[in-house]
Coordinates of C-alpha atoms in Angstrom, one line a residue:
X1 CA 72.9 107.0 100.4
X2 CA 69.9 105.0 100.9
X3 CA 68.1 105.2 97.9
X4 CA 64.0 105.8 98.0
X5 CA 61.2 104.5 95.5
X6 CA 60.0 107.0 93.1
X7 CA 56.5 106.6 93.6
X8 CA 55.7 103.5 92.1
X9 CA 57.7 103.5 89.2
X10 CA 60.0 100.6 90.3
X11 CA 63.3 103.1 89.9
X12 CA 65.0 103.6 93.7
X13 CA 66.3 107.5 93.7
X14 CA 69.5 108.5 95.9
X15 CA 68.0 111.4 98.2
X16 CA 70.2 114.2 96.6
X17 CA 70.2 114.5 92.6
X18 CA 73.3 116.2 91.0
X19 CA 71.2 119.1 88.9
X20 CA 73.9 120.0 86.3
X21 CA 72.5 123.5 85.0
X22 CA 76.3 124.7 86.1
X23 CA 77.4 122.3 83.5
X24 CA 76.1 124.0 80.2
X25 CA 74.8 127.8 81.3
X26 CA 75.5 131.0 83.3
X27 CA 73.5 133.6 82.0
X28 CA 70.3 134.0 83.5
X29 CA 70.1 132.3 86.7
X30 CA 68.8 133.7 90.1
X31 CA 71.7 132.4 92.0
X32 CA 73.6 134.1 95.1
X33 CA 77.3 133.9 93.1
X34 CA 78.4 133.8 89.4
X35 CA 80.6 131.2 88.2
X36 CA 82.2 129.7 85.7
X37 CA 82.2 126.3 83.6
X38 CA 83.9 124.0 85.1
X39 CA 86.2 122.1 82.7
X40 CA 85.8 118.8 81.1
X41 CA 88.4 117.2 83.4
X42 CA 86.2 119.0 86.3
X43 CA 82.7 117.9 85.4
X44 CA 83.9 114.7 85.6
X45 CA 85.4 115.0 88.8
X46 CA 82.4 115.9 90.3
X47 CA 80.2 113.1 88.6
X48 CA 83.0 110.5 90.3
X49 CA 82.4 111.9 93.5
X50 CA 78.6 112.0 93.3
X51 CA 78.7 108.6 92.6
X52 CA 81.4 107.7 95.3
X53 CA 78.8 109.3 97.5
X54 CA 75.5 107.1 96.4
X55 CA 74.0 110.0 94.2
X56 CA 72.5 108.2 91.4
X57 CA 70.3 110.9 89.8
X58 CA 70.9 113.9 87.7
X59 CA 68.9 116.3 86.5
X60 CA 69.3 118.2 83.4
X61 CA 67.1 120.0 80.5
X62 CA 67.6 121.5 76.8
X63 CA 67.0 124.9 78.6
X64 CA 70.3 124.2 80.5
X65 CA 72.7 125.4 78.2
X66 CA 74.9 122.5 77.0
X67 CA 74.6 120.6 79.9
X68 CA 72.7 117.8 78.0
X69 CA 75.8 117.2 75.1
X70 CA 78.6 117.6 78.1
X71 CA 76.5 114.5 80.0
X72 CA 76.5 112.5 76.9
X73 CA 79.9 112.8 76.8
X74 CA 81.0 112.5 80.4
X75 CA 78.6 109.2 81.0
X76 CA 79.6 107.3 77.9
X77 CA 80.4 103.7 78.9
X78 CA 78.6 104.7 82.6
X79 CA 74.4 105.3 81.5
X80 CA 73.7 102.7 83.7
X81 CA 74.9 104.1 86.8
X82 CA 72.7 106.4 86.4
X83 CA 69.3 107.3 86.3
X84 CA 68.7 110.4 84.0
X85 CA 66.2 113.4 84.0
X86 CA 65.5 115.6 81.6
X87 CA 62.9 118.3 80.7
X88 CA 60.7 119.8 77.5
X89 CA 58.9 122.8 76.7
X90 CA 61.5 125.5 78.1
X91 CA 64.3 126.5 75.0
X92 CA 67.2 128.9 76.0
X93 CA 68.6 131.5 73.6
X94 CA 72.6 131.8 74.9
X95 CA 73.1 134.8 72.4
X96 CA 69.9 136.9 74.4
X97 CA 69.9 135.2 77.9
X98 CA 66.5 134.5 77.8
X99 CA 63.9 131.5 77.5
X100 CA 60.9 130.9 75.3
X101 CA 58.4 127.9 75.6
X102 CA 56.6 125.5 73.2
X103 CA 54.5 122.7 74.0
X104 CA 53.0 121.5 70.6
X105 CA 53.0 118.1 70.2
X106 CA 55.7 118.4 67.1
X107 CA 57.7 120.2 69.4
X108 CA 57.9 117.9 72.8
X109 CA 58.6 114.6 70.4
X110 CA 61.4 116.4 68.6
X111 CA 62.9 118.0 72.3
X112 CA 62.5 114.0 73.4
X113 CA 64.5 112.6 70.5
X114 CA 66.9 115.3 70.6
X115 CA 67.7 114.9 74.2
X116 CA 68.1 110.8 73.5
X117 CA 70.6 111.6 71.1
X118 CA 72.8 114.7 73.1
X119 CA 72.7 112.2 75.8
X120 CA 73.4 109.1 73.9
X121 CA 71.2 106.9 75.5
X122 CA 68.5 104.4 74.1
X123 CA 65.7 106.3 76.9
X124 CA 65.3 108.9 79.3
X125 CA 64.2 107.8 83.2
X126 CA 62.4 110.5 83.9
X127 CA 61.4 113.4 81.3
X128 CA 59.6 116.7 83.0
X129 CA 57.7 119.1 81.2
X130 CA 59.0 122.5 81.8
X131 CA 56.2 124.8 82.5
X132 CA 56.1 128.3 82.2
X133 CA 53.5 129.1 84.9
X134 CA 50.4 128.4 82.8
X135 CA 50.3 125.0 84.2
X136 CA 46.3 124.1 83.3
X137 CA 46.9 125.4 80.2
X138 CA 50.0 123.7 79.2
X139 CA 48.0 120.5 80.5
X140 CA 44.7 120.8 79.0
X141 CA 44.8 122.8 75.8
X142 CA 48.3 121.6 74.9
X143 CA 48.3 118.2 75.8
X144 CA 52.0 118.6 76.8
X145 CA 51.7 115.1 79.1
X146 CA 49.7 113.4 76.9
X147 CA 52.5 113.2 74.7
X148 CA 54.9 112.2 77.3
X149 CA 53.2 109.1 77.7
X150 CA 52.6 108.1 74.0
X151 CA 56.2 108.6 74.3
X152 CA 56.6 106.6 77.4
X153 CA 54.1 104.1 75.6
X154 CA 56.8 103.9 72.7
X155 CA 59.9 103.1 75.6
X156 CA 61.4 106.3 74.9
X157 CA 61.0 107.7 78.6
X158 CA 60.7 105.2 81.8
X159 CA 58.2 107.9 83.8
X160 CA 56.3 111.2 82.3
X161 CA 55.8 114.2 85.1
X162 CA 55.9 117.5 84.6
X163 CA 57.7 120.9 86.6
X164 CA 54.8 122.9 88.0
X165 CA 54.4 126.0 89.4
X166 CA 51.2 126.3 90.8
X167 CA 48.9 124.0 93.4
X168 CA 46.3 123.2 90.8
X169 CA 49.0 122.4 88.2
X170 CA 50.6 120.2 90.4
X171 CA 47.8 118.2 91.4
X172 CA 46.8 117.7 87.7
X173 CA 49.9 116.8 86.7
X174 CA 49.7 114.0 90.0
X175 CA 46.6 112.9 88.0
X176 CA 47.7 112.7 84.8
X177 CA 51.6 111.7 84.8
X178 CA 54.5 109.6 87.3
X179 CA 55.8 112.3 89.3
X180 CA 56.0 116.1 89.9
X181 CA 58.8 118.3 90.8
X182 CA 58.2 121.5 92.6
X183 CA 59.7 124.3 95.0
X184 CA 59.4 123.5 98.2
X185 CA 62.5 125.6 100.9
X186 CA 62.5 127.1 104.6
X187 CA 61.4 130.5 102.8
X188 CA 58.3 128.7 100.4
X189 CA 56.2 125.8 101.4
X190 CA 53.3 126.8 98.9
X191 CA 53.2 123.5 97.5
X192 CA 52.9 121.4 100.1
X193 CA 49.9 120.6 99.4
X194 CA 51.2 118.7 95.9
X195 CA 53.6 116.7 98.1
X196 CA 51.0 115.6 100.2
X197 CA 49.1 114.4 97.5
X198 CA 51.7 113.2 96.1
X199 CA 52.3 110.8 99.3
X200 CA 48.9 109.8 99.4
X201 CA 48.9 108.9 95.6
X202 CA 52.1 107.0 95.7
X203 CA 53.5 109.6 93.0
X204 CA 57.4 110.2 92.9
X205 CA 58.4 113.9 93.9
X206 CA 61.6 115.7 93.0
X207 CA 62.5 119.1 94.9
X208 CA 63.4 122.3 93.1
X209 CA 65.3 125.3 94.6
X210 CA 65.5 123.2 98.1
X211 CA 68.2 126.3 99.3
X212 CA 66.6 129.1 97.7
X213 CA 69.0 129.0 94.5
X214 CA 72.1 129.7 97.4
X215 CA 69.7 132.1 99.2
X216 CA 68.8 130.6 102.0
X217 CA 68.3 132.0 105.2
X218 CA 67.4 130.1 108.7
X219 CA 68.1 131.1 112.3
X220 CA 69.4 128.1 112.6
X221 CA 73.2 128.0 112.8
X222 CA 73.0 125.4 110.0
X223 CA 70.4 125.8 107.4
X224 CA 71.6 124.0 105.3
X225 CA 70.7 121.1 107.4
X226 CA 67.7 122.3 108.4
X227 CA 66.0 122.6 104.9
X228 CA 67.3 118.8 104.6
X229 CA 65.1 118.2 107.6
X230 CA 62.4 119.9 107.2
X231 CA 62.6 118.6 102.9
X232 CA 63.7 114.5 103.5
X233 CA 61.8 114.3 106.7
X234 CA 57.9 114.4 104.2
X235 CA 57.2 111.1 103.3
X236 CA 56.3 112.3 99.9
X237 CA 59.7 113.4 98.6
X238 CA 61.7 111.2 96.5
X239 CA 64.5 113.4 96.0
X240 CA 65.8 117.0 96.4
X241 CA 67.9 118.6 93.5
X242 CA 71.2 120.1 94.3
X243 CA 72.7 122.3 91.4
X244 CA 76.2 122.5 92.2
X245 CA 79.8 122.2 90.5
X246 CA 81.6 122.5 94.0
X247 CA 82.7 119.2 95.3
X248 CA 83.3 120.8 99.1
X249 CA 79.7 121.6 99.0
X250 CA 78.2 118.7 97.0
X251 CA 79.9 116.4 99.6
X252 CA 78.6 118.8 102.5
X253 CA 75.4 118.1 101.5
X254 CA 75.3 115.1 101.4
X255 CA 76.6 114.7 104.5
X256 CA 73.9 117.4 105.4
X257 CA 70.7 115.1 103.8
X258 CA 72.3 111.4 105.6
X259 CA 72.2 113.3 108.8
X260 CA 68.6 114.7 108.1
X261 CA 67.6 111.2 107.0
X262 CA 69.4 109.5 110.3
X263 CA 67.5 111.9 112.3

């Protein structure tokens, strides 16, 4: 895949990003299909192919089960095939199935260092702050970015941005951080504007939920292709994040994004 700047951090980003939620969790996800883990010998598998197929980005995040201390494993003696992003501020209980949040500065440092370490890895490319919907707050009375970058400043984390969920959010965290990463689909286009800022600002944006968690719906005969489209043809995305463990459909779309790209 031909790989894009992320904003103007100097880091190229393949178009599609392996998310690897599927790697460490299954309770508590909105997603069409229930699944299992896939094995050790699996997980690897499908890292091989992503990178066989120019992927060179995954995303992953304390609130993802064990997906952080499988990837630390898996990418031992390969960190610098990859670019890494991780997340703070969301923690998942796997004994209640549910998540609870805390941005204190104590709390973000200690996520940070504990992520460096699952991962084994020296620094974290990109590290989001995971935002429970109170996105003002959790930039302004917490100072959750703030701390990113005195973290960035130390050469812990390469760029700071944050995972938003509202068009104010968004276009703080543009303001005060690297890059964003937001939901943007054929169903929901609410934060368009935050992409377009995003573009104009020479920011890096990452994509969340670009199928709908597996819920897509088009009339297209192929909407899968169409989202790519409509998602790779903004100027403003860096890279759409596709959480899957199924190497038929990781290397579908794939296919799908070079063909939306090419278009």
């Amino acid at each position: 895949m031909d790989l894009r700047d992320f904003g103007t951090t100097g880091m190229r980003v393949s178009p599609i990003a392996l998310g690897t939620v599927k790697f460490g969790r299954t309770a508590g996800l909105k997603l069409s299909k229930p699944f299992q883990l896939p094995s050790d010998a699996e997980a690897a598998s499908l890292l091989a192919l992503a990178a066989d197929l120019g992927i060179n980005l995954i995303d992953t995040a304390p609130a993802y089960g064990t997906s952080e201390e499988r990837l630390g494993e898996l990418l031992k003696g390969q960190r610098d095939r990859w670019l890494i992003c991780s997340k703070a501020g969301e923690e998942f209980d796997a004994a209640t199935g549910q998540s609870h949040y805390v941005f204190s500065r104590e709390h973000i440092t200690a996520s940070v260092e504990r992520s460096l370490q699952r991962l084994g890895t020296d620094r974290l490319d990109i590290v989001l702050i995971h935002s429970n919907g109170d996105d003002l707050d959790v930039i302004d009375r917490f100072g959750a970015l703030d701390t990113l970058e005195r973290l960035k400043a130390e050469g812990k984390i390469r760029a700071t941005g944050m995972s938003t969920k509202t068009i104010a959010g968004g276009l703080r965290a543009l303001a005060a951080s690297d890059c964003v990463m937001v939901t943007h689909n054929l169903a929901y286009q609410g934060e368009l504007p935050v992409i377009n800022a995003a573009a104009a600002s020479g920011k890096g944006v990452l994509i969340k939920k670009p199928l709908a968690s597996g819920h897509v719906v088009s009339q297209s005969d192929d909407p899968v292709a169409e989202s790519f489209r409509m998602i790779l043809g903004h100027p403003g995305v860096s890279s759409l994040v596709v959480g899957t463990i199924d190497p038929h459909h990781l290397a579908q779309n794939v296919e799908a994004a070079n063909r939306a790209i090419a278009a």
